[in-house]
Amino acid sequence: MTKSSIAVASMIDHARQGDARALATLMPLVYDELRRLAIRYMRRERPGQTLQATALVHDVYLRLLQDSQLSWQNRAHFFGIAARSMRQILIERARTRGAAKRGGGRVRVTFEPGLIAAEAPTLDLEALDEALTRLATFDAELARVVEVRFFGGLSIEETAEALDISPATVKRRWTLARAWLARELGDTPRR
Amino acid sequence: MTHDEWTRVRELFDAALTRRSSERAAFLDETCAGSPSLRAEVASLLDAHDRAADFIEAPAYEVAAHLFADAIDHPVAGRAVGPYIIRHEIGRGGMGVVYLADDTRLSRRVALKAIVPGTGSDATRRARMRQEARAAAALSHPGIATVYALEEIGEELYLACEYVPGRTLRALIESERLALPQVVDIAVQLARALAAAHAQGVVHRDLKPENVVRSGAGVVKVLDFGIARMENAAGARLTPTGDMIGTPAYMAPEQIRRQRVDFRTDLFALGLLVYEMASGSNPFEADTATATIARILEVDPLPLSQVSGTGLPALDRIVALCLRKDAESRYASAERLVADLEHLQAQLAEHRDDAPAELPRAGGSAIVESRTRSAQWWWEFHQVAVSMLYVSMMYPAWRARAWLPASWGTFFFFAVLAAVATSTTVRLHLRFTARVYPAELAVQRSRALGWTRVSDAGFSLALLLAAIGIEHAHPEIATLLVTVSIAAAVASFTIEPATTRAAFAQHPSTSTLEPPRRARRTQR
């Protein structure tokens, strides 16, 4: 078991005990991995070379969990925490970028040509984050599915495993949450 | 919306989705009868669902990948940056990435340095960079890669410099052992470049083998002249984890101490480059940055000729003068250094056919007449003279043996024999090492010191005691023994340390002389 995976395992134990510091400790690890991932992602210079999303996020998790003897439950728990930390990091990053670029304004994340697909939809990450927080106030289950699936990048099946619910349930919740968020963001005046 | 209402919305939404879209309206009419707000809520969610398409289906880190891409947020091949078209990356320096690019306005190749993002946003910093770039751009010398322009493209800053094809000094040092005339040739070109820049008040501050390029035609050019401070302004010498990029191995003591840096700092670096070119290694470089810094501040490197085996004391002296810890005692100008190097180069050319070791004596200049060399000659002479004296004393010792009481006589003779054998063997070994393996001499000298001291003391003492024993019967011989005894003691404890110091210590202020790493490694 590598040093970092021991660290991750013990951190998760702490997290299970509700230790908020564990999240803070995990963040730099996840951050580094995200950064490495993003760099690899950006390196692909031509369009049409989209990576398989789950393959990427699995690299992140595998590196963090490598050789670990985490139990299934721990692993599931880990996905939850990792997804939350990824959310926090991404939002934080989008916020500081927005501040730097527009003197306090917010940044609209753009699918740059050459990055993902030919059409370039935009997504206001901060607005999404705010909407997700609102959603959590009256339906935490839906919000959790979005967090794990969108920010954590897990598939339906993996999300089911991580949240200990059936894939069918995940699918139903995901569909509703997506519709709700899309409506919220669609209604949000573009800032 | 209450919790119950929302639960109802969820149920209806899920149920509606299991039906065909054409049947959904009827389904909602039926189930939401009497509750228009519930119907509107579910209907709008279904509508959003139909229009959502790929909304958030791609994971967040894909959508936001470029938020993390600071490190690679640089142009790539074929991309236009202002009037420049990037060809490819040619290196990464303290400042950031360096590209080979085409300047479309003037149809020439340039080395385009992307100054680390974020440095351009600060107005005062930008102004300072402009000023530095202007000073650097004013330099015009065949030995200096010209700075063409500081380009401010959007928020990014780029420095367009002359592109110098060729090999860096680092590559040269690593791939081959440069011959002495080559070393001196490169040194002369470097010193001229420094002199030209210093005359305009521009100091390099970061001269190192990576910043010197030699073209195929043998022309040497210094890169990044006058822009080292920009790097420091950018804080780019630190990686995100705070590690220093590269080593401090080419910093001068005053740079490490953060004292005033001026042209003499460049002279120190040049001396170091010459040392490394001739010997193959940087005498200060150690395993860690801290150890390297300590060596730069405290250790005087061995004379170059002792390490490289080149036997060119004139170059030793030039290098040692550049490497003085105290900036004040280095060359007073790069011009003086150029003069000395050119003088040496002329002599090398004149005596190309001679063996290198004979060269210094041919010269008449103050530099070529090496004080160090003659001191070492005296030291070697001392070793031989003492050995001869000791051996010649074996005869009187043999005679004195017979005049002493029987057992005392034998003891005395063997004591003298042992002392003489030890002392002469060690001394002749040292002289041999000095001639044949100069690089090992420092280590051998320190090993031999104890043996010579003990045998010299034993020799003096034995002669003195014998003299007392035969004083009445043979006063003349006794006087001779006493005289030699005193002479040997004085020679060993006073004269020899003096000649040793003159021959091997560069600066009397520094008492310890450590051999450089390479020399030490061969000992193990």
XYZ file of C-alpha atoms in Angstrom:
715
model
C 0.000 0.000 0.000
C 1.462 3.303 -0.998
C 1.924 6.174 1.350
C -0.756 8.263 -0.281
C -3.318 5.490 -0.271
C -2.721 4.878 3.426
C -3.222 8.575 3.896
C -6.402 8.478 1.845
C -7.746 5.486 3.776
C -7.176 7.074 7.144
C -8.571 10.350 5.929
C -11.723 8.625 4.860
C -12.044 7.086 8.275
C -11.826 10.550 9.707
C -14.365 11.798 7.218
C -16.764 9.088 8.258
C -16.520 10.383 11.768
C -17.608 13.687 10.441
C -14.196 15.249 10.588
C -14.423 18.195 8.240
C -10.698 18.505 8.209
C -10.411 15.285 6.260
C -12.099 16.941 3.334
C -9.661 19.786 3.524
C -6.769 17.325 3.576
C -8.116 15.404 0.648
C -8.601 18.498 -1.448
C -4.956 19.073 -2.391
C -4.650 15.460 -3.541
C -7.760 15.696 -5.640
C -6.660 19.079 -6.848
C -3.337 17.737 -8.078
C -5.048 14.898 -9.830
C -7.556 17.225 -11.430
C -4.799 19.423 -12.638
C -2.887 16.525 -14.139
C -6.063 15.344 -15.742
C -6.838 18.755 -17.172
C -3.363 19.035 -18.611
C -3.716 15.703 -20.344
C -7.092 16.813 -21.491
C -5.822 20.064 -22.938
C -2.937 18.368 -24.672
C -5.206 16.737 -27.166
C -5.108 19.419 -29.728
C -7.583 18.225 -32.347
C -11.316 17.836 -32.017
C -12.881 14.435 -32.241
C -10.513 12.871 -29.759
C -12.836 13.048 -26.835
C -11.657 10.882 -24.014
C -14.046 8.536 -22.367
C -15.161 10.428 -19.362
C -15.306 7.587 -16.915
C -11.886 6.333 -17.942
C -10.455 9.677 -16.947
C -12.041 9.958 -13.574
C -11.126 6.397 -12.845
C -7.524 7.275 -13.360
C -7.898 9.871 -10.674
C -9.531 7.539 -8.247
C -7.260 4.653 -9.012
C -4.218 6.726 -8.399
C -5.605 7.865 -5.093
C -6.732 4.421 -4.080
C -3.937 2.413 -5.607
C -3.253 -0.847 -3.835
C -5.479 0.255 -1.027
C -7.363 -2.233 1.060
C -10.317 0.038 1.484
C -13.514 -1.842 1.998
C -16.345 -1.421 -0.448
C -18.079 0.923 1.920
C -15.029 3.042 2.352
C -14.570 3.207 -1.356
C -18.150 4.320 -1.851
C -17.713 6.882 0.824
C -14.551 8.036 -0.797
C -16.347 8.713 -4.064
C -18.791 10.904 -2.234
C -16.063 12.930 -0.586
C -14.002 13.138 -3.734
C -17.001 14.398 -5.683
C -17.629 17.072 -3.081
C -14.020 18.177 -3.099
C -14.005 18.300 -6.879
C -17.090 20.453 -6.800
C -15.525 22.847 -4.325
C -12.291 23.068 -6.244
C -13.939 23.613 -9.610
C -16.258 26.280 -8.304
C -13.471 27.996 -6.433
C -11.396 27.953 -9.569
C -14.192 29.275 -11.757
C -14.783 32.037 -9.247
C -11.164 33.182 -9.078
C -10.826 32.969 -12.825
C -13.921 35.087 -13.232
C -12.615 37.598 -10.747
C -9.263 37.815 -12.469
C -10.676 38.084 -15.960
C -13.565 40.441 -15.544
C -12.753 42.324 -12.414
C -15.268 40.501 -10.283
C -17.641 39.258 -12.947
C -18.294 35.577 -13.376
C -16.801 33.329 -15.959
C -18.839 31.295 -18.350
C -17.168 27.960 -18.879
C -16.873 27.366 -22.559
C -16.354 24.162 -24.409
C -13.453 25.376 -26.434
C -13.257 24.152 -29.995
C -10.669 21.442 -30.026
C -11.500 20.476 -26.518
C -14.675 18.525 -26.695
C -17.164 18.768 -29.500
C -17.822 20.884 -32.522
C -20.704 22.835 -30.977
C -19.635 24.886 -28.028
C -22.335 25.166 -25.405
C -21.586 27.282 -22.401
C -22.279 26.518 -18.818
C -22.260 28.884 -15.925
C -20.612 26.706 -13.298
C -21.277 29.119 -10.488
C -24.969 29.408 -11.377
C -25.145 25.647 -11.506
C -23.520 25.431 -8.109
C -25.963 27.906 -6.644
C -28.927 26.068 -8.172
C -27.630 22.782 -6.819
C -27.391 24.291 -3.355
C -31.017 25.437 -3.657
C -32.041 21.980 -4.803
C -30.334 20.435 -1.783
C -32.459 22.517 0.568
C -35.610 20.622 -0.370
C -34.247 17.419 -1.968
C -30.832 16.361 -0.719
C -31.025 13.018 -2.500
C -31.285 14.613 -5.935
C -28.494 17.032 -5.142
C -26.227 14.222 -4.000
C -26.767 12.307 -7.223
C -25.806 15.382 -9.245
C -22.769 15.987 -7.121
C -21.431 12.466 -7.499
C -22.410 12.073 -11.118
C -21.560 15.500 -12.555
C -18.772 16.732 -10.278
C -17.469 13.276 -9.458
C -17.869 12.107 -13.025
C -19.270 8.690 -12.145
C -21.533 6.603 -14.357
C -25.079 5.635 -13.350
C -23.888 2.275 -12.035
C -20.975 3.747 -10.115
C -23.175 6.416 -8.633
C -25.573 3.697 -7.520
C -22.707 1.885 -5.827
C -21.369 5.023 -4.219
C -24.753 6.094 -2.853
C -25.919 2.575 -2.083
C -29.100 2.823 -4.115
C -30.277 0.958 -7.202
C -29.192 2.100 -10.677
C -32.832 2.568 -11.604
C -33.281 4.981 -8.716
C -30.147 6.860 -9.709
C -31.455 7.163 -13.231
C -34.809 8.515 -12.089
C -33.276 11.024 -9.708
C -30.683 12.081 -12.213
C -33.291 12.726 -14.884
C -35.411 14.866 -12.606
C -32.476 16.740 -11.137
C -31.135 17.469 -14.580
C -34.512 18.785 -15.731
C -34.876 20.910 -12.632
C -31.380 22.363 -12.936
C -31.761 22.965 -16.666
C -34.957 24.862 -15.996
C -33.316 26.883 -13.214
C -30.365 27.798 -15.351
C -32.541 28.480 -18.354
C -34.564 30.902 -16.284
C -31.479 32.529 -14.825
C -30.840 35.701 -16.756
C -27.426 35.407 -18.426
C -25.027 37.405 -16.396
C -43.659 24.217 -2.151
C -44.099 21.846 0.712
C -42.325 18.576 1.103
C -45.464 16.672 0.215
C -46.036 18.748 -2.890
C -42.486 18.113 -4.053
C -42.852 14.385 -3.416
C -45.944 14.498 -5.598
C -44.025 16.365 -8.319
C -41.359 13.680 -8.283
C -43.888 10.885 -8.585
C -45.763 12.554 -11.423
C -42.544 13.459 -13.284
C -41.252 9.892 -13.073
C -44.614 8.460 -14.062
C -45.050 10.866 -16.974
C -41.665 9.935 -18.363
C -42.696 6.313 -18.592
C -45.408 7.419 -20.995
C -45.064 8.484 -24.590
C -44.714 12.262 -24.960
C -47.972 12.414 -26.890
C -49.822 10.911 -23.935
C -48.227 13.073 -21.230
C -50.585 16.027 -21.449
C -53.601 13.800 -20.962
C -51.885 12.034 -18.091
C -51.211 15.337 -16.318
C -54.740 16.607 -16.953
C -56.026 13.523 -15.268
C -53.676 13.361 -12.293
C -53.473 17.078 -11.564
C -57.110 17.822 -11.814
C -57.886 20.645 -9.404
C -54.251 21.653 -8.892
C -53.066 23.876 -11.787
C -49.859 24.884 -9.991
C -48.824 21.235 -9.587
C -49.568 20.623 -13.246
C -47.575 23.662 -14.323
C -44.617 22.606 -12.227
C -44.463 19.086 -13.633
C -45.116 20.276 -17.169
C -42.280 22.815 -17.026
C -39.902 20.159 -15.702
C -40.901 17.799 -18.506
C -40.400 20.615 -20.977
C -36.951 21.338 -19.527
C -36.167 17.646 -19.714
C -37.024 17.537 -23.406
C -34.858 20.545 -24.168
C -31.965 19.631 -21.885
C -30.298 17.374 -24.453
C -26.710 16.885 -23.224
C -26.991 19.298 -20.325
C -24.394 18.338 -17.669
C -24.032 14.865 -19.157
C -20.292 15.456 -19.579
C -18.516 15.460 -16.230
C -17.600 18.777 -14.693
C -13.854 18.324 -14.978
C -14.207 17.969 -18.720
C -16.279 21.081 -19.002
C -13.899 22.944 -16.772
C -10.622 21.356 -17.801
C -9.169 24.584 -19.048
C -9.626 26.156 -15.648
C -6.697 24.015 -14.585
C -4.603 24.459 -17.594
C -2.474 27.442 -16.517
C 0.692 25.498 -16.999
C -0.110 24.639 -20.550
C -2.135 27.660 -21.477
C 0.447 28.587 -24.059
C 0.286 28.726 -27.778
C 1.075 25.608 -29.708
C 2.571 24.907 -33.109
C 1.120 26.917 -35.943
C -0.678 29.284 -33.646
C -0.303 32.992 -34.219
C 0.782 35.182 -31.350
C 0.514 38.751 -32.547
C 2.754 38.921 -35.580
C 4.539 35.675 -34.699
C 3.761 32.157 -35.862
C 4.866 29.505 -33.390
C 6.894 26.660 -34.830
C 7.685 24.561 -31.773
C 8.882 24.668 -28.216
C 12.642 24.887 -27.846
C 12.994 25.025 -24.117
C 11.679 25.930 -20.752
C 13.515 28.440 -18.679
C 12.939 30.264 -15.467
C 10.668 32.641 -17.295
C 8.454 30.098 -18.925
C 8.285 28.385 -22.257
C 10.517 29.396 -25.141
C 9.308 28.852 -28.684
C 10.940 29.007 -32.024
C 8.704 31.324 -34.034
C 8.575 33.204 -37.306
C 8.243 36.950 -37.222
C 5.882 37.552 -40.139
C 6.689 41.241 -40.396
C 10.408 40.864 -40.870
C 10.513 37.266 -42.108
C 13.031 36.166 -39.561
C 13.160 33.490 -36.934
C 12.949 34.488 -33.335
C 13.114 32.826 -29.964
C 9.798 33.824 -28.412
C 9.736 33.649 -24.639
C 6.350 33.508 -23.015
C 6.702 35.277 -19.716
C 4.743 33.425 -17.080
C 1.073 34.406 -17.188
C -0.088 36.794 -14.564
C 3.089 38.818 -14.542
C 1.742 41.224 -17.076
C -1.271 42.379 -15.142
C 0.554 44.514 -12.626
C 1.159 47.965 -14.105
C 4.325 48.799 -12.158
C 5.811 45.426 -12.872
C 4.986 45.831 -16.530
C 6.685 49.201 -16.565
C 9.797 47.752 -14.985
C 9.885 44.927 -17.475
C 9.601 47.400 -20.329
C 12.510 49.317 -18.898
C 14.640 46.209 -18.501
C 13.767 45.013 -21.975
C 14.732 48.419 -23.371
C 18.128 48.265 -21.675
C 18.675 44.709 -22.887
C 17.542 45.598 -26.407
C 20.099 48.391 -26.525
C 22.908 45.827 -26.348
C 24.441 45.139 -29.700
C 27.360 42.745 -29.757
C 28.135 39.616 -31.760
C 28.497 37.738 -28.470
C 25.068 38.659 -27.167
C 21.757 37.303 -28.446
C 19.823 40.449 -29.305
C 16.532 41.237 -27.615
C 14.213 42.383 -30.401
C 11.032 43.325 -28.630
C 8.836 43.036 -25.615
C 5.450 42.181 -27.029
C 2.367 42.881 -24.991
C -0.334 40.794 -26.559
C -3.531 41.030 -24.595
C -2.564 40.299 -21.038
C 0.326 38.098 -22.027
C 3.916 39.260 -22.271
C 6.352 37.851 -24.778
C 9.983 38.600 -25.307
C 11.206 38.202 -28.875
C 14.924 37.457 -28.999
C 17.506 36.515 -31.561
C 17.357 32.807 -32.251
C 20.803 31.248 -31.936
C 21.107 27.776 -33.400
C 23.870 25.726 -31.866
C 24.737 23.781 -28.758
C 24.582 25.143 -25.253
C 27.690 25.165 -23.150
C 25.941 22.652 -20.915
C 25.661 20.227 -23.819
C 29.297 20.831 -24.788
C 30.584 20.233 -21.264
C 28.561 17.080 -20.892
C 29.439 15.557 -24.222
C 33.166 16.153 -24.437
C 36.220 17.288 -22.553
C 37.045 20.605 -24.148
C 40.659 21.130 -25.102
C 42.409 24.012 -23.385
C 42.649 26.259 -26.456
C 38.884 25.787 -26.952
C 38.208 26.682 -23.353
C 40.290 29.822 -23.614
C 38.634 30.721 -26.927
C 35.157 30.446 -25.436
C 36.286 32.342 -22.347
C 37.655 35.205 -24.450
C 34.418 35.489 -26.417
C 32.345 35.414 -23.244
C 34.527 38.012 -21.545
C 34.249 40.335 -24.563
C 30.465 40.013 -24.493
C 30.440 40.798 -20.784
C 32.731 43.785 -21.289
C 30.461 45.185 -24.001
C 27.341 44.814 -21.878
C 28.984 46.124 -18.712
C 30.147 49.177 -20.646
C 26.455 49.963 -21.203
C 25.623 49.281 -17.599
C 23.836 45.992 -18.181
C 24.650 43.037 -15.939
C 23.603 39.511 -16.828
C 23.094 38.149 -13.276
C 22.320 34.631 -14.414
C 25.246 33.474 -16.501
C 25.354 29.683 -16.599
C 26.149 26.951 -19.123
C 22.512 26.817 -20.219
C 22.635 30.484 -21.193
C 25.607 30.206 -23.510
C 25.307 28.831 -27.027
C 28.084 28.047 -29.460
C 27.167 27.959 -33.132
C 28.596 25.485 -35.595
C 31.000 28.178 -36.757
C 32.354 28.502 -33.206
C 30.716 31.840 -32.439
C 29.696 32.030 -28.801
C 26.613 33.982 -27.798
C 25.212 34.777 -24.386
C 21.440 34.421 -24.085
C 19.036 36.297 -21.833
C 21.361 39.200 -21.221
C 19.893 41.748 -18.860
C 16.560 40.051 -18.459
C 17.314 37.779 -15.529
C 15.618 40.207 -13.209
C 12.373 39.776 -15.096
C 12.408 36.163 -14.134
C 12.848 37.060 -10.532
C 10.097 39.614 -10.830
C 7.882 36.896 -12.186
C 8.805 34.714 -9.251
C 9.023 32.001 -11.810
C 12.044 30.286 -10.434
C 9.793 28.524 -8.010
C 7.578 25.657 -8.963
C 4.090 25.482 -7.429
C 5.543 23.374 -4.641
C 8.136 26.012 -3.900
C 11.111 24.096 -5.201
C 13.877 26.000 -6.801
C 14.279 25.258 -10.471
C 17.814 24.210 -11.207
C 20.554 24.845 -8.701
C 22.150 27.883 -7.176
C 25.460 26.491 -8.429
C 26.315 29.541 -10.536
C 25.409 32.213 -8.037
C 28.108 34.435 -6.629
C 28.468 34.804 -2.850
C 26.989 38.303 -2.930
C 23.913 36.989 -4.758
C 23.406 34.342 -2.123
C 23.804 36.914 0.604
C 21.430 39.219 -1.266
C 24.013 41.937 -1.274
C 24.632 44.373 -4.087
C 24.973 42.647 -7.422
C 27.069 44.300 -10.107
C 29.313 43.375 -13.037
C 31.647 41.461 -10.717
C 28.873 38.942 -10.190
C 29.115 38.102 -13.893
C 32.893 37.763 -13.549
C 32.436 35.179 -10.808
C 30.069 33.192 -13.022
C 32.470 33.416 -15.936
C 35.320 32.103 -13.773
C 33.096 29.237 -12.800
C 32.207 28.463 -16.421
C 35.900 28.364 -17.326
C 36.626 26.104 -14.368
C 33.841 23.772 -15.382
C 34.805 23.738 -19.043
C 38.412 22.870 -18.207
C 37.772 20.399 -15.422
C 34.406 18.981 -16.457
C 32.688 19.792 -13.189
C 31.442 22.702 -11.157
C 33.597 22.774 -7.998
C 30.732 24.087 -5.867
C 27.978 21.796 -6.998
C 26.869 19.428 -4.249
C 23.987 17.049 -3.763
C 21.676 19.607 -2.232
C 21.109 23.280 -2.819
C 22.066 24.023 0.774
C 25.367 22.199 0.473
C 26.064 23.987 -2.793
C 25.400 27.339 -1.185
C 27.718 26.472 1.699
C 30.488 25.544 -0.718
C 30.073 28.760 -2.702
C 30.358 30.791 0.481
C 33.160 28.873 2.169
C 35.229 26.678 -0.089
C 38.027 27.888 -2.305
C 38.305 25.426 -5.158
C 41.640 23.756 -5.779
C 43.738 25.438 -8.426
C 42.329 24.468 -11.790
C 45.520 22.797 -13.003
C 45.532 20.449 -10.034
C 42.047 19.267 -10.873
C 42.162 19.182 -14.634
C 45.811 18.194 -14.999
C 46.253 20.877 -17.633
C 49.238 22.506 -16.008
C 48.424 26.035 -17.058
C 48.978 28.184 -13.968
C 48.193 31.363 -15.874
C 44.645 30.131 -16.329
C 44.604 29.043 -12.676
C 45.318 32.567 -11.644
C 42.740 34.120 -13.950
C 40.055 31.743 -12.711
C 41.042 32.168 -9.067
C 40.837 35.934 -9.431
C 37.324 35.652 -10.884
C 36.257 33.286 -8.122
C 37.308 35.487 -5.210
C 34.589 35.438 -2.569
C 34.948 39.133 -2.032
C 33.687 40.916 -5.145
C 36.072 43.820 -4.513
C 39.121 41.638 -4.989
C 38.056 40.205 -8.335
C 39.024 41.807 -11.618
C 38.327 45.519 -11.601
C 36.608 45.226 -14.972
C 35.714 42.704 -17.623
C 38.163 44.579 -19.880
C 41.082 43.501 -17.671
C 39.867 39.942 -17.822
C 39.643 40.150 -21.614
C 43.228 41.436 -21.723
C 44.556 38.579 -19.583
C 42.643 35.952 -21.512
C 43.748 37.354 -24.858
C 47.338 37.370 -23.657
C 47.014 33.741 -22.658
C 45.349 32.892 -25.945
C 48.195 34.509 -27.873
C 50.705 32.458 -25.924
C 48.794 29.272 -26.523
C 48.828 30.032 -30.236
C 52.573 30.811 -30.164
C 53.458 27.633 -28.360
C 50.959 25.370 -29.944
C 53.628 22.789 -30.590
C 55.060 22.836 -27.110
C 53.846 20.682 -24.322
C 51.270 22.606 -22.281
C 53.363 22.348 -19.146
C 56.179 24.304 -20.746
C 53.968 27.196 -21.738
C 53.898 29.304 -18.626
C 57.629 29.703 -18.417
C 57.757 31.045 -21.928
C 55.691 34.070 -21.032
C 57.008 37.253 -19.546
C 53.750 38.766 -18.288
C 52.915 39.179 -14.670
C 50.240 36.558 -14.917
C 52.199 33.895 -16.662
C 55.042 34.145 -14.170
C 53.262 32.129 -11.620
C 54.001 32.696 -8.018
C 52.149 29.527 -7.234
C 54.206 27.510 -9.614
C 57.575 28.616 -8.222
C 56.329 28.038 -4.698
C 55.430 24.529 -5.643
C 58.913 24.069 -7.140
C 60.420 25.114 -3.810
C 58.136 22.719 -2.002
C 59.245 19.846 -4.228
C 62.892 20.903 -3.795
C 62.380 20.858 -0.042
C 61.085 17.290 -0.165
C 64.062 16.089 -2.180
C 66.659 18.052 -0.182
C 65.389 16.740 3.139
C 65.414 13.179 1.808
C 69.019 13.509 0.636
C 70.167 15.010 3.937
C 68.528 12.231 5.901
C 70.091 9.476 3.822
C 73.530 11.097 4.074
C 73.230 11.095 7.874
C 73.190 7.310 7.870
C 76.989 7.235 7.740
C 77.643 9.354 10.862
C 74.900 7.399 12.592
C 76.681 4.147 11.724
C 79.932 5.475 13.174
C 78.293 6.850 16.321
C 76.685 3.453 16.949
C 80.096 1.933 17.749
C 80.964 4.663 20.237
C 77.814 4.239 22.280
C 77.253 1.461 24.859
C 76.560 -1.737 22.841
C 72.784 -2.156 23.196
C 72.194 1.618 23.142
C 74.190 1.911 19.963
C 72.164 -0.680 18.094
C 68.904 0.856 19.298
C 70.055 4.316 18.226
C 71.045 3.162 14.766
C 67.808 1.358 14.072
C 65.776 4.304 15.342
C 67.551 6.615 12.893
C 67.195 4.055 10.106
C 63.443 3.752 10.684
C 62.961 7.517 10.799
C 65.003 8.083 7.664
C 63.295 5.301 5.754
C 59.829 6.534 6.645
C 60.497 10.180 6.079
C 62.279 9.816 2.747
C 59.793 7.303 1.368
C 56.830 9.525 2.165
C 58.497 12.672 0.865
C 59.574 11.107 -2.398
C 56.074 9.677 -2.783
C 54.627 13.173 -2.399
C 56.966 14.588 -4.989
C 56.056 11.772 -7.347
C 52.333 12.475 -6.812
C 52.839 16.187 -7.402
C 54.424 15.439 -10.732
C 52.294 12.573 -11.961
C 48.897 12.766 -10.230
C 48.451 16.401 -9.269
C 44.748 15.923 -8.623
C 45.516 13.496 -5.800
C 48.127 15.612 -4.146
C 45.894 17.374 -1.651
C 44.624 14.117 -0.249
C 48.047 12.478 -0.190
C 49.557 15.483 1.552
C 47.045 15.373 4.350
C 47.616 11.641 4.751
C 51.391 11.992 4.814
C 51.519 14.841 7.293
C 51.415 12.671 10.417
C 54.087 10.279 9.165
C 56.572 12.971 8.242
C 56.068 14.840 11.507
C 56.607 11.729 13.637
C 59.614 10.486 11.718
C 61.189 13.954 11.645
C 60.735 14.280 15.392
C 62.159 10.793 15.975
C 65.139 11.556 13.771
C 65.934 14.809 15.609
C 65.514 13.243 19.010
C 67.687 10.199 18.221
C 70.513 12.374 16.928
C 70.301 14.634 19.975
C 70.469 11.732 22.436
C 73.384 10.138 20.564
C 75.215 13.463 20.598
C 74.892 13.612 24.390
C 76.211 10.037 24.634
C 79.358 10.645 22.572
C 79.946 14.233 23.657
C 83.216 13.565 25.552
C 84.861 11.092 23.242
C 83.945 12.701 19.910
C 82.918 16.333 20.410
C 83.144 17.169 16.648
C 80.742 14.424 15.615
C 78.482 15.284 18.553
C 78.354 18.897 17.339
C 77.484 17.722 13.839
C 74.663 15.547 15.168
C 73.245 18.367 17.295
C 73.399 20.765 14.348
C 71.617 18.373 12.000
C 69.087 17.566 14.706
C 68.181 21.220 15.166
C 68.147 21.827 11.404
C 65.825 18.897 10.835
C 63.448 20.064 13.545
C 63.362 23.624 12.225
C 62.882 22.392 8.665
C 60.062 20.093 9.622
C 58.116 22.366 11.928
C 58.781 25.806 10.473
C 60.127 25.804 6.939
C 58.030 23.004 5.512
C 54.649 24.399 6.652
C 55.628 27.719 5.091
C 56.555 26.295 1.705
C 53.438 24.128 1.747
C 51.233 27.100 2.426
C 52.867 29.140 -0.305
C 52.501 26.346 -2.809
C 48.972 25.168 -2.128
C 46.951 27.818 -0.389
C 45.425 30.388 -2.733
C 44.310 32.786 -0.083
C 45.970 32.885 3.304
C 42.626 33.926 4.788
C 41.083 30.586 3.976
C 42.635 27.776 5.872
C 40.753 24.786 4.540
C 41.084 23.634 1.010
C 38.664 20.986 0.005
C 39.246 19.083 -3.156
C 36.265 19.303 -5.517
C 33.757 16.504 -5.627
C 35.109 14.748 -8.633
C 38.597 14.482 -7.143
C 37.202 13.160 -3.900
C 35.076 10.612 -5.636
C 38.101 9.025 -7.273
C 39.593 8.435 -3.865
C 36.868 6.126 -2.713
